[in-house]
PDB file of C-alpha atoms and ligand atoms in Angstrom:
ATOM      1  CA  MET S  10      97.543 -23.953 -26.905  1.00  0.00           C
ATOM      2  CA  LEU S  11      94.107 -24.642 -28.341  1.00  0.00           C
ATOM      3  CA  LYS S  12      94.686 -22.451 -31.390  1.00  0.00           C
ATOM      4  CA  GLU S  13      97.839 -24.381 -32.309  1.00  0.00           C
ATOM      5  CA  GLU S  14      96.077 -27.700 -31.767  1.00  0.00           C
ATOM      6  CA  ILE S  15      93.305 -26.631 -34.137  1.00  0.00           C
ATOM      7  CA  GLN S  16      95.819 -25.541 -36.786  1.00  0.00           C
ATOM      8  CA  LYS S  17      97.567 -28.904 -36.454  1.00  0.00           C
ATOM      9  CA  LEU S  18      94.324 -30.836 -36.815  1.00  0.00           C
ATOM     10  CA  LYS S  19      93.328 -28.780 -39.860  1.00  0.00           C
ATOM     11  CA  LYS S  20      96.561 -29.750 -41.580  1.00  0.00           C
ATOM     12  CA  GLU S  21      96.420 -33.422 -40.590  1.00  0.00           C
ATOM     13  CA  LYS S  22      92.824 -33.825 -41.739  1.00  0.00           C
ATOM     14  CA  ASN S  23      92.948 -31.510 -44.761  1.00  0.00           C
ATOM     15  CA  ALA S  24      90.194 -29.382 -43.198  1.00  0.00           C
ATOM     16  CA  ILE S  25      89.232 -25.772 -43.840  1.00  0.00           C
ATOM     17  CA  LEU S  26      87.685 -23.498 -41.207  1.00  0.00           C
ATOM     18  CA  LEU S  27      85.154 -21.020 -42.597  1.00  0.00           C
ATOM     19  CA  ALA S  28      83.853 -18.306 -40.268  1.00  0.00           C
ATOM     20  CA  HIS S  29      81.171 -15.631 -40.447  1.00  0.00           C
ATOM     21  CA  TYR S  30      81.991 -12.107 -39.232  1.00  0.00           C
ATOM     22  CA  TYR S  31      79.509 -12.560 -36.366  1.00  0.00           C
ATOM     23  CA  VAL S  32      81.354 -15.372 -34.544  1.00  0.00           C
ATOM     24  CA  PRO S  33      83.668 -14.534 -31.617  1.00  0.00           C
ATOM     25  CA  GLU S  34      86.982 -12.835 -32.414  1.00  0.00           C
ATOM     26  CA  ASP S  35      89.256 -15.704 -31.379  1.00  0.00           C
ATOM     27  CA  VAL S  36      87.422 -18.012 -33.778  1.00  0.00           C
ATOM     28  CA  GLN S  37      87.714 -15.457 -36.606  1.00  0.00           C
ATOM     29  CA  ASP S  38      91.458 -15.322 -35.836  1.00  0.00           C
ATOM     30  CA  ILE S  39      92.104 -18.961 -36.690  1.00  0.00           C
ATOM     31  CA  ALA S  40      89.731 -19.223 -39.661  1.00  0.00           C
ATOM     32  CA  ASP S  41      91.098 -19.853 -43.146  1.00  0.00           C
ATOM     33  CA  PHE S  42      88.462 -17.521 -44.480  1.00  0.00           C
ATOM     34  CA  VAL S  43      86.112 -15.019 -42.805  1.00  0.00           C
ATOM     35  CA  GLY S  44      83.282 -13.595 -44.868  1.00  0.00           C
ATOM     36  CA  ASP S  45      79.635 -12.753 -45.370  1.00  0.00           C
ATOM     37  CA  SER S  46      77.087 -15.435 -46.200  1.00  0.00           C
ATOM     38  CA  PHE S  47      77.598 -15.158 -49.962  1.00  0.00           C
ATOM     39  CA  ALA S  48      81.398 -15.221 -49.924  1.00  0.00           C
ATOM     40  CA  LEU S  49      81.301 -18.167 -47.504  1.00  0.00           C
ATOM     41  CA  ALA S  50      78.913 -20.117 -49.752  1.00  0.00           C
ATOM     42  CA  LYS S  51      81.226 -19.584 -52.720  1.00  0.00           C
ATOM     43  CA  LYS S  52      84.277 -20.675 -50.694  1.00  0.00           C
ATOM     44  CA  ALA S  53      82.431 -23.802 -49.559  1.00  0.00           C
ATOM     45  CA  LYS S  54      81.588 -24.656 -53.161  1.00  0.00           C
ATOM     46  CA  GLU S  55      85.154 -24.175 -54.397  1.00  0.00           C
ATOM     47  CA  THR S  56      87.181 -25.765 -51.609  1.00  0.00           C
ATOM     48  CA  GLU S  57      89.264 -28.852 -52.198  1.00  0.00           C
ATOM     49  CA  ALA S  58      89.558 -29.639 -48.489  1.00  0.00           C
ATOM     50  CA  ASP S  59      88.059 -32.923 -47.292  1.00  0.00           C
ATOM     51  CA  ILE S  60      86.384 -31.406 -44.249  1.00  0.00           C
ATOM     52  CA  ILE S  61      84.658 -28.034 -43.871  1.00  0.00           C
ATOM     53  CA  VAL S  62      84.295 -26.790 -40.302  1.00  0.00           C
ATOM     54  CA  PHE S  63      81.657 -24.078 -40.425  1.00  0.00           C
ATOM     55  CA  ALA S  64      81.927 -21.469 -37.690  1.00  0.00           C
ATOM     56  CA  GLY S  65      78.468 -20.036 -38.126  1.00  0.00           C
ATOM     57  CA  VAL S  66      74.849 -21.033 -37.779  1.00  0.00           C
ATOM     58  CA  ARG S  67      73.218 -24.183 -39.072  1.00  0.00           C
ATOM     59  CA  PHE S  68      71.815 -22.863 -42.354  1.00  0.00           C
ATOM     60  CA  MET S  69      75.368 -21.916 -43.360  1.00  0.00           C
ATOM     61  CA  GLY S  70      76.597 -25.469 -42.783  1.00  0.00           C
ATOM     62  CA  GLU S  71      73.603 -26.835 -44.689  1.00  0.00           C
ATOM     63  CA  SER S  72      74.290 -24.470 -47.592  1.00  0.00           C
ATOM     64  CA  ALA S  73      77.919 -25.642 -47.695  1.00  0.00           C
ATOM     65  CA  LYS S  74      76.772 -29.279 -47.803  1.00  0.00           C
ATOM     66  CA  ILE S  75      74.198 -28.551 -50.529  1.00  0.00           C
ATOM     67  CA  LEU S  76      76.819 -26.785 -52.659  1.00  0.00           C
ATOM     68  CA  ASN S  77      79.556 -29.358 -52.101  1.00  0.00           C
ATOM     69  CA  PRO S  78      77.848 -32.630 -51.133  1.00  0.00           C
ATOM     70  CA  ASP S  79      80.979 -34.823 -51.165  1.00  0.00           C
ATOM     71  CA  LYS S  80      82.568 -32.903 -48.286  1.00  0.00           C
ATOM     72  CA  LYS S  81      82.160 -33.651 -44.617  1.00  0.00           C
ATOM     73  CA  VAL S  82      80.664 -30.485 -43.080  1.00  0.00           C
ATOM     74  CA  LEU S  83      81.069 -30.161 -39.300  1.00  0.00           C
ATOM     75  CA  MET S  84      79.417 -27.638 -37.004  1.00  0.00           C
ATOM     76  CA  PRO S  85      81.124 -26.580 -33.745  1.00  0.00           C
ATOM     77  CA  ASP S  86      77.668 -26.271 -32.147  1.00  0.00           C
ATOM     78  CA  MET S  87      74.613 -27.970 -33.660  1.00  0.00           C
ATOM     79  CA  GLU S  88      72.370 -25.757 -31.524  1.00  0.00           C
ATOM     80  CA  ALA S  89      73.689 -22.599 -33.163  1.00  0.00           C
ATOM     81  CA  ASP S  90      70.672 -22.054 -35.356  1.00  0.00           C
ATOM     82  CA  CYS S  91      69.198 -18.924 -36.918  1.00  0.00           C
ATOM     83  CA  PRO S  92      65.583 -18.587 -35.699  1.00  0.00           C
ATOM     84  CA  MET S  93      64.651 -16.663 -38.851  1.00  0.00           C
ATOM     85  CA  ALA S  94      65.588 -19.686 -40.976  1.00  0.00           C
ATOM     86  CA  HIS S  95      62.375 -21.351 -39.746  1.00  0.00           C
ATOM     87  CA  MET S  96      60.048 -18.371 -40.176  1.00  0.00           C
ATOM     88  CA  ALA S  97      58.375 -19.408 -43.407  1.00  0.00           C
ATOM     89  CA  ASP S  98      56.031 -22.241 -44.217  1.00  0.00           C
ATOM     90  CA  VAL S  99      56.464 -24.816 -46.982  1.00  0.00           C
ATOM     91  CA  ASN S 100      52.664 -25.271 -47.281  1.00  0.00           C
ATOM     92  CA  LYS S 101      52.175 -21.518 -47.629  1.00  0.00           C
ATOM     93  CA  VAL S 102      54.738 -21.514 -50.450  1.00  0.00           C
ATOM     94  CA  LYS S 103      52.818 -24.303 -52.218  1.00  0.00           C
ATOM     95  CA  GLU S 104      49.536 -22.414 -51.741  1.00  0.00           C
ATOM     96  CA  MET S 105      51.086 -19.229 -53.184  1.00  0.00           C
ATOM     97  CA  ARG S 106      52.257 -21.150 -56.225  1.00  0.00           C
ATOM     98  CA  GLU S 107      48.706 -22.354 -56.820  1.00  0.00           C
ATOM     99  CA  THR S 108      47.061 -18.967 -56.384  1.00  0.00           C
ATOM    100  CA  VAL S 109      49.508 -16.388 -57.770  1.00  0.00           C
ATOM    101  CA  LYS S 110      50.323 -16.408 -61.476  1.00  0.00           C
ATOM    102  CA  ASP S 111      53.778 -15.646 -62.851  1.00  0.00           C
ATOM    103  CA  LEU S 112      55.354 -16.170 -59.426  1.00  0.00           C
ATOM    104  CA  ALA S 113      58.970 -16.722 -58.406  1.00  0.00           C
ATOM    105  CA  VAL S 114      59.759 -17.866 -54.885  1.00  0.00           C
ATOM    106  CA  VAL S 115      62.909 -16.126 -53.689  1.00  0.00           C
ATOM    107  CA  CYS S 116      64.525 -17.577 -50.605  1.00  0.00           C
ATOM    108  CA  TYR S 117      67.008 -15.718 -48.441  1.00  0.00           C
ATOM    109  CA  VAL S 118      69.816 -18.208 -47.628  1.00  0.00           C
ATOM    110  CA  ASN S 119      68.972 -17.692 -43.951  1.00  0.00           C
ATOM    111  CA  SER S 120      66.447 -20.500 -44.305  1.00  0.00           C
ATOM    112  CA  THR S 121      66.152 -24.254 -43.731  1.00  0.00           C
ATOM    113  CA  ALA S 122      67.166 -26.687 -46.469  1.00  0.00           C
ATOM    114  CA  GLU S 123      63.499 -27.702 -46.666  1.00  0.00           C
ATOM    115  CA  LEU S 124      62.430 -24.144 -47.559  1.00  0.00           C
ATOM    116  CA  LYS S 125      65.112 -24.045 -50.236  1.00  0.00           C
ATOM    117  CA  THR S 126      63.616 -27.167 -51.840  1.00  0.00           C
ATOM    118  CA  VAL S 127      60.376 -25.302 -52.642  1.00  0.00           C
ATOM    119  CA  SER S 128      62.102 -22.124 -53.862  1.00  0.00           C
ATOM    120  CA  ASP S 129      63.187 -21.015 -57.318  1.00  0.00           C
ATOM    121  CA  VAL S 130      66.305 -19.162 -56.300  1.00  0.00           C
ATOM    122  CA  CYS S 131      68.277 -18.294 -53.183  1.00  0.00           C
ATOM    123  CA  VAL S 132      69.677 -14.853 -52.433  1.00  0.00           C
ATOM    124  CA  THR S 133      71.870 -13.320 -49.764  1.00  0.00           C
ATOM    125  CA  SER S 134      71.798  -9.750 -48.515  1.00  0.00           C
ATOM    126  CA  SER S 135      74.648  -8.903 -50.893  1.00  0.00           C
ATOM    127  CA  ASN S 136      72.952 -10.066 -54.096  1.00  0.00           C
ATOM    128  CA  ALA S 137      69.165  -9.978 -53.472  1.00  0.00           C
ATOM    129  CA  MET S 138      68.623  -6.804 -55.510  1.00  0.00           C
ATOM    130  CA  GLN S 139      70.741  -8.000 -58.436  1.00  0.00           C
ATOM    131  CA  ILE S 140      68.979 -11.394 -58.568  1.00  0.00           C
ATOM    132  CA  VAL S 141      65.379 -10.251 -58.152  1.00  0.00           C
ATOM    133  CA  GLU S 142      65.933  -7.644 -60.880  1.00  0.00           C
ATOM    134  CA  LYS S 143      67.012 -10.388 -63.289  1.00  0.00           C
ATOM    135  CA  LEU S 144      64.002 -12.646 -62.692  1.00  0.00           C
ATOM    136  CA  PRO S 145      61.463 -12.568 -65.516  1.00  0.00           C
ATOM    137  CA  ASN S 146      58.495 -12.960 -63.138  1.00  0.00           C
ATOM    138  CA  GLU S 147      56.295 -10.060 -62.162  1.00  0.00           C
ATOM    139  CA  ASN S 148      55.333 -11.516 -58.773  1.00  0.00           C
ATOM    140  CA  ILE S 149      57.932 -12.449 -56.177  1.00  0.00           C
ATOM    141  CA  TYR S 150      57.192 -14.265 -52.938  1.00  0.00           C
ATOM    142  CA  PHE S 151      60.192 -13.378 -50.800  1.00  0.00           C
ATOM    143  CA  ILE S 152      60.862 -15.652 -47.794  1.00  0.00           C
ATOM    144  CA  PRO S 153      61.612 -15.597 -44.886  1.00  0.00           C
ATOM    145  CA  ASP S 154      62.843 -12.043 -44.095  1.00  0.00           C
ATOM    146  CA  GLN S 155      60.256  -9.275 -44.385  1.00  0.00           C
ATOM    147  CA  HIS S 156      62.902  -6.560 -43.970  1.00  0.00           C
ATOM    148  CA  LEU S 157      65.273  -7.678 -46.700  1.00  0.00           C
ATOM    149  CA  ALA S 158      62.157  -8.102 -48.858  1.00  0.00           C
ATOM    150  CA  SER S 159      61.041  -4.526 -48.081  1.00  0.00           C
ATOM    151  CA  PHE S 160      64.524  -3.240 -48.862  1.00  0.00           C
ATOM    152  CA  VAL S 161      64.375  -4.856 -52.323  1.00  0.00           C
ATOM    153  CA  LYS S 162      60.754  -3.776 -52.829  1.00  0.00           C
ATOM    154  CA  ALA S 163      61.589  -0.128 -52.146  1.00  0.00           C
ATOM    155  CA  LYS S 164      64.193  -0.162 -54.935  1.00  0.00           C
ATOM    156  CA  LEU S 165      62.560  -2.470 -57.502  1.00  0.00           C
ATOM    157  CA  THR S 166      59.191  -0.798 -57.910  1.00  0.00           C
ATOM    158  CA  ASN S 167      58.392  -2.656 -61.159  1.00  0.00           C
ATOM    159  CA  LYS S 168      58.069  -5.954 -59.245  1.00  0.00           C
ATOM    160  CA  ASN S 169      55.201  -7.049 -57.037  1.00  0.00           C
ATOM    161  CA  ILE S 170      57.118  -8.297 -54.012  1.00  0.00           C
ATOM    162  CA  ILE S 171      54.954 -10.249 -51.591  1.00  0.00           C
ATOM    163  CA  LEU S 172      56.248 -10.198 -48.019  1.00  0.00           C
ATOM    164  CA  ASN S 173      56.433 -13.018 -45.501  1.00  0.00           C
ATOM    165  CA  GLU S 174      56.431 -12.364 -41.761  1.00  0.00           C
ATOM    166  CA  GLY S 175      59.943 -13.546 -40.792  1.00  0.00           C
ATOM    167  CA  TYR S 176      62.595 -11.364 -39.232  1.00  0.00           C
ATOM    168  CA  CYS S 177      65.955 -11.519 -37.497  1.00  0.00           C
ATOM    169  CA  ALA S 178      65.377 -10.679 -33.834  1.00  0.00           C
ATOM    170  CA  THR S 179      68.831  -9.094 -33.506  1.00  0.00           C
ATOM    171  CA  HIS S 180      68.355  -6.575 -36.337  1.00  0.00           C
ATOM    172  CA  HIS S 181      64.592  -6.195 -35.853  1.00  0.00           C
ATOM    173  CA  ALA S 182      65.230  -4.842 -32.349  1.00  0.00           C
ATOM    174  CA  LEU S 183      66.817  -1.663 -33.717  1.00  0.00           C
ATOM    175  CA  THR S 184      64.516   1.368 -33.910  1.00  0.00           C
ATOM    176  CA  LYS S 185      64.600   4.799 -35.488  1.00  0.00           C
ATOM    177  CA  GLU S 186      65.147   6.154 -31.960  1.00  0.00           C
ATOM    178  CA  ASP S 187      68.350   4.089 -31.690  1.00  0.00           C
ATOM    179  CA  VAL S 188      69.622   5.697 -34.903  1.00  0.00           C
ATOM    180  CA  LEU S 189      68.699   9.218 -33.777  1.00  0.00           C
ATOM    181  CA  LYS S 190      70.296   8.711 -30.372  1.00  0.00           C
ATOM    182  CA  ALA S 191      73.535   7.396 -31.886  1.00  0.00           C
ATOM    183  CA  LYS S 192      73.608  10.288 -34.373  1.00  0.00           C
ATOM    184  CA  GLU S 193      73.132  12.781 -31.552  1.00  0.00           C
ATOM    185  CA  GLN S 194      76.097  11.250 -29.707  1.00  0.00           C
ATOM    186  CA  HIS S 195      78.295  11.117 -32.839  1.00  0.00           C
ATOM    187  CA  PRO S 196      77.080  13.834 -35.197  1.00  0.00           C
ATOM    188  CA  GLN S 197      80.050  13.445 -37.581  1.00  0.00           C
ATOM    189  CA  ALA S 198      79.574   9.734 -38.098  1.00  0.00           C
ATOM    190  CA  LEU S 199      77.985   8.032 -41.115  1.00  0.00           C
ATOM    191  CA  VAL S 200      75.354   5.390 -40.391  1.00  0.00           C
ATOM    192  CA  LEU S 201      75.888   1.950 -41.997  1.00  0.00           C
ATOM    193  CA  VAL S 202      73.220  -0.702 -41.460  1.00  0.00           C
ATOM    194  CA  HIS S 203      72.248  -4.199 -42.572  1.00  0.00           C
ATOM    195  CA  PRO S 204      69.060  -4.614 -44.674  1.00  0.00           C
ATOM    196  CA  GLU S 205      67.729  -7.056 -42.052  1.00  0.00           C
ATOM    197  CA  CYS S 206      66.895  -3.866 -40.098  1.00  0.00           C
ATOM    198  CA  LYS S 207      63.397  -2.335 -40.200  1.00  0.00           C
ATOM    199  CA  SER S 208      62.760   0.182 -42.994  1.00  0.00           C
ATOM    200  CA  GLU S 209      62.483   3.012 -40.427  1.00  0.00           C
ATOM    201  CA  VAL S 210      66.159   2.293 -39.608  1.00  0.00           C
ATOM    202  CA  VAL S 211      67.295   1.739 -43.213  1.00  0.00           C
ATOM    203  CA  GLN S 212      65.670   5.046 -44.226  1.00  0.00           C
ATOM    204  CA  CYS S 213      67.777   6.975 -41.699  1.00  0.00           C
ATOM    205  CA  ALA S 214      71.039   5.328 -42.806  1.00  0.00           C
ATOM    206  CA  ASP S 215      73.722   6.603 -45.173  1.00  0.00           C
ATOM    207  CA  TYR S 216      74.264   3.083 -46.468  1.00  0.00           C
ATOM    208  CA  ALA S 217      72.522  -0.295 -46.171  1.00  0.00           C
ATOM    209  CA  GLY S 218      74.201  -3.508 -47.275  1.00  0.00           C
ATOM    210  CA  SER S 219      75.471  -6.923 -46.286  1.00  0.00           C
ATOM    211  CA  THR S 220      78.288  -7.300 -43.774  1.00  0.00           C
ATOM    212  CA  ALA S 221      80.784  -7.387 -46.667  1.00  0.00           C
ATOM    213  CA  GLY S 222      79.062  -4.334 -48.163  1.00  0.00           C
ATOM    214  CA  ILE S 223      79.446  -2.444 -44.880  1.00  0.00           C
ATOM    215  CA  LEU S 224      83.139  -3.386 -44.770  1.00  0.00           C
ATOM    216  CA  ASN S 225      83.699  -2.192 -48.352  1.00  0.00           C
ATOM    217  CA  TYR S 226      81.854   1.043 -47.737  1.00  0.00           C
ATOM    218  CA  ALA S 227      83.846   1.878 -44.611  1.00  0.00           C
ATOM    219  CA  ARG S 228      87.160   1.012 -46.288  1.00  0.00           C
ATOM    220  CA  GLN S 229      86.495   3.170 -49.333  1.00  0.00           C
ATOM    221  CA  SER S 230      84.961   6.123 -47.515  1.00  0.00           C
ATOM    222  CA  ASP S 231      87.055   9.212 -46.809  1.00  0.00           C
ATOM    223  CA  GLN S 232      85.027   9.776 -43.623  1.00  0.00           C
ATOM    224  CA  SER S 233      86.555   8.663 -40.366  1.00  0.00           C
ATOM    225  CA  GLU S 234      83.620   7.865 -38.041  1.00  0.00           C
ATOM    226  CA  PHE S 235      80.855   5.312 -38.507  1.00  0.00           C
ATOM    227  CA  ILE S 236      77.832   4.109 -36.548  1.00  0.00           C
ATOM    228  CA  ILE S 237      77.323   0.412 -37.267  1.00  0.00           C
ATOM    229  CA  GLY S 238      73.849  -1.136 -37.356  1.00  0.00           C
ATOM    230  CA  THR S 239      74.596  -4.823 -37.603  1.00  0.00           C
ATOM    231  CA  GLU S 240      75.805  -7.608 -35.309  1.00  0.00           C
ATOM    232  CA  MET S 241      78.734  -6.530 -33.117  1.00  0.00           C
ATOM    233  CA  GLY S 242      81.148  -9.193 -34.498  1.00  0.00           C
ATOM    234  CA  VAL S 243      81.711  -7.119 -37.650  1.00  0.00           C
ATOM    235  CA  LEU S 244      83.452  -4.409 -35.624  1.00  0.00           C
ATOM    236  CA  TYR S 245      86.475  -6.671 -35.204  1.00  0.00           C
ATOM    237  CA  GLU S 246      87.164  -6.787 -38.965  1.00  0.00           C
ATOM    238  CA  LEU S 247      86.174  -3.129 -39.435  1.00  0.00           C
ATOM    239  CA  LYS S 248      88.779  -2.066 -36.876  1.00  0.00           C
ATOM    240  CA  LYS S 249      91.430  -4.379 -38.300  1.00  0.00           C
ATOM    241  CA  GLN S 250      90.949  -3.051 -41.823  1.00  0.00           C
ATOM    242  CA  ASN S 251      90.687   0.600 -40.747  1.00  0.00           C
ATOM    243  CA  PRO S 252      92.946   1.248 -37.762  1.00  0.00           C
ATOM    244  CA  ASP S 253      92.653   5.026 -38.222  1.00  0.00           C
ATOM    245  CA  LYS S 254      88.862   5.122 -38.326  1.00  0.00           C
ATOM    246  CA  THR S 255      86.399   4.977 -35.429  1.00  0.00           C
ATOM    247  CA  PHE S 256      83.400   2.651 -35.252  1.00  0.00           C
ATOM    248  CA  TYR S 257      80.492   2.863 -32.824  1.00  0.00           C
ATOM    249  CA  LEU S 258      78.024  -0.001 -32.378  1.00  0.00           C
ATOM    250  CA  MET S 259      74.572   1.556 -32.755  1.00  0.00           C
ATOM    251  CA  SER S 260      73.132  -0.368 -29.814  1.00  0.00           C
ATOM    252  CA  ASP S 261      74.225  -3.026 -27.370  1.00  0.00           C
ATOM    253  CA  LYS S 262      71.186  -5.040 -28.519  1.00  0.00           C
ATOM    254  CA  LEU S 263      73.203  -6.033 -31.583  1.00  0.00           C
ATOM    255  CA  VAL S 264      74.355  -9.452 -30.421  1.00  0.00           C
ATOM    256  CA  CYS S 265      73.374 -12.737 -32.111  1.00  0.00           C
ATOM    257  CA  ASP S 266      73.387 -15.301 -29.292  1.00  0.00           C
ATOM    258  CA  ASN S 267      73.494 -18.154 -31.768  1.00  0.00           C
ATOM    259  CA  MET S 268      76.648 -16.951 -33.505  1.00  0.00           C
ATOM    260  CA  LYS S 269      78.228 -16.499 -30.076  1.00  0.00           C
ATOM    261  CA  LYS S 270      77.708 -20.195 -29.297  1.00  0.00           C
ATOM    262  CA  VAL S 271      80.620 -20.966 -31.608  1.00  0.00           C
ATOM    263  CA  THR S 272      83.709 -21.155 -29.394  1.00  0.00           C
ATOM    264  CA  LEU S 273      87.305 -22.291 -29.883  1.00  0.00           C
ATOM    265  CA  ASP S 274      86.723 -25.310 -27.607  1.00  0.00           C
ATOM    266  CA  LYS S 275      83.836 -26.440 -29.769  1.00  0.00           C
ATOM    267  CA  VAL S 276      85.798 -25.908 -32.984  1.00  0.00           C
ATOM    268  CA  TYR S 277      88.530 -28.130 -31.575  1.00  0.00           C
ATOM    269  CA  GLU S 278      86.159 -30.800 -30.318  1.00  0.00           C
ATOM    270  CA  CYS S 279      84.132 -31.119 -33.513  1.00  0.00           C
ATOM    271  CA  LEU S 280      87.232 -31.393 -35.670  1.00  0.00           C
ATOM    272  CA  ASP S 281      89.077 -33.737 -33.318  1.00  0.00           C
ATOM    273  CA  LYS S 282      86.161 -36.153 -32.899  1.00  0.00           C
ATOM    274  CA  GLU S 283      84.576 -35.394 -36.292  1.00  0.00           C
ATOM    275  CA  ILE S 284      81.197 -34.883 -34.660  1.00  0.00           C
ATOM    276  CA  ASN S 285      78.193 -32.670 -35.485  1.00  0.00           C
ATOM    277  CA  GLU S 286      78.182 -33.547 -39.142  1.00  0.00           C
ATOM    278  CA  ILE S 287      75.542 -31.950 -41.374  1.00  0.00           C
ATOM    279  CA  GLU S 288      73.433 -34.711 -42.867  1.00  0.00           C
ATOM    280  CA  LEU S 289      70.667 -34.063 -45.354  1.00  0.00           C
ATOM    281  CA  ASP S 290      68.691 -36.622 -47.315  1.00  0.00           C
ATOM    282  CA  PRO S 291      69.691 -36.858 -50.994  1.00  0.00           C
ATOM    283  CA  GLU S 292      66.335 -35.638 -52.325  1.00  0.00           C
ATOM    284  CA  THR S 293      66.415 -32.511 -50.150  1.00  0.00           C
ATOM    285  CA  MET S 294      69.971 -31.832 -51.243  1.00  0.00           C
ATOM    286  CA  THR S 295      69.232 -32.164 -54.942  1.00  0.00           C
ATOM    287  CA  LYS S 296      66.127 -29.987 -54.795  1.00  0.00           C
ATOM    288  CA  ALA S 297      67.753 -27.319 -52.606  1.00  0.00           C
ATOM    289  CA  ALA S 298      70.814 -27.301 -54.871  1.00  0.00           C
ATOM    290  CA  GLY S 299      68.602 -26.075 -57.719  1.00  0.00           C
ATOM    291  CA  ALA S 300      67.865 -22.803 -55.893  1.00  0.00           C
ATOM    292  CA  MET S 301      71.436 -22.402 -54.576  1.00  0.00           C
ATOM    293  CA  ASP S 302      73.018 -23.039 -57.981  1.00  0.00           C
ATOM    294  CA  ARG S 303      70.653 -20.600 -59.636  1.00  0.00           C
ATOM    295  CA  MET S 304      71.897 -17.920 -57.227  1.00  0.00           C
ATOM    296  CA  LEU S 305      75.475 -18.613 -58.307  1.00  0.00           C
ATOM    297  CA  GLU S 306      74.457 -18.583 -62.006  1.00  0.00           C
ATOM    298  CA  LEU S 307      72.639 -15.257 -61.723  1.00  0.00           C
ATOM    299  CA  THR S 308      75.565 -13.568 -59.987  1.00  0.00           C
ATOM    300  CA  LYS S 309      78.185 -14.680 -62.493  1.00  0.00           C
ATOM    301  CA  SER S 310      78.663 -11.255 -64.052  1.00  0.00           C
TER     302      SER S 310
HETATM  303  P1  13P V 459      75.352 -11.414 -44.451  1.00  0.00           P
HETATM  304  O1  13P V 459      76.481 -12.284 -44.070  1.00  0.00           O
HETATM  305  O2  13P V 459      74.828 -11.758 -45.813  1.00  0.00           O
HETATM  306  O3  13P V 459      75.624  -9.982 -44.321  1.00  0.00           O
HETATM  307  O4  13P V 459      74.117 -11.784 -43.496  1.00  0.00           O
HETATM  308  C1  13P V 459      74.065 -11.461 -42.184  1.00  0.00           C
HETATM  309  C2  13P V 459      73.423 -12.456 -41.358  1.00  0.00           C
HETATM  310  O5  13P V 459      72.571 -12.192 -40.586  1.00  0.00           O
HETATM  311  C3  13P V 459      73.880 -13.789 -41.448  1.00  0.00           C
HETATM  312  O6  13P V 459      73.168 -14.524 -40.582  1.00  0.00           O
HETATM  313 FE1  SF4 V 460      70.011 -15.258 -37.885  1.00  0.00          FE
HETATM  314 FE2  SF4 V 460      69.986 -12.715 -37.214  1.00  0.00          FE
HETATM  315 FE3  SF4 V 460      71.749 -14.295 -36.071  1.00  0.00          FE
HETATM  316 FE4  SF4 V 460      71.973 -13.657 -38.660  1.00  0.00          FE
HETATM  317  S1  SF4 V 460      72.128 -12.267 -36.909  1.00  0.00           S
HETATM  318  S2  SF4 V 460      72.192 -15.678 -37.754  1.00  0.00           S
HETATM  319  S3  SF4 V 460      69.833 -13.536 -39.269  1.00  0.00           S
HETATM  320  S4  SF4 V 460      69.525 -14.419 -35.869  1.00  0.00           S
END
């Protein structure tokens, strides 16, 4: 059995398998830890394993390498890449720094290592609000996700948050009509969405937060039905944690094709052959580590 072979290899090679909630269920099943982007970054930083196999998209593997450079970080599929990670421009960031006074560049972790090198601090969807609030700067250039930026902007009205045009195609596809239709079909259900959704969707929701935030909300709620507005993979953990509650995916558009590229076969192959290693040049790593470490500092309490 492939699953047993993977477990055996993990032991032999002192490897840890980290998985995001969006990867296929059978991969989540054999992971040592399944989490949201922030929890996964912290695990990657703390691990004492020699090898990290990252069941997720490329920026997650890069973040693990930046946070723990002595480890070998392997990706089951090198082509599993988040398109949004590329939707900002290093030259535009430099231009903004020259033209806008008292500016902080805030970089969603869903970004390339190169973008992190020109940023002041990284954030994830679970800590963006907390971090931006703590920054002393009045002006914030928030890259690459316009929707997470708008979500923060709507709450932190004392900051001038400057948007960039990036978006996640999976979450961006959801519309207000999708929310209204789902609510009509399940009038008792609460609506829980990810802040990568458009504001017209977030405004109709009962709660907006990261994948871990959605899981916490559903677990603590005394309601029993929920409409979920994030990638379908999260439903697996939601159902496991709440066997007596009912979850409806808001739309069948909610599939991230890149996360679904991560399969058990590929996990086995990359660990067995030790292929698809994340390699970043030392200068990029050092510069990007500044922004990643600042995120960890600012979330310490
Ligand atoms: P979180 O894991 O922070 O909820 O982010 C979701 C996502 O789109 C990751 O690519
Ligand atoms: Fe990127 Fe969206 Fe997929 Fe997350 S769900 S990895 S943001 S494309």
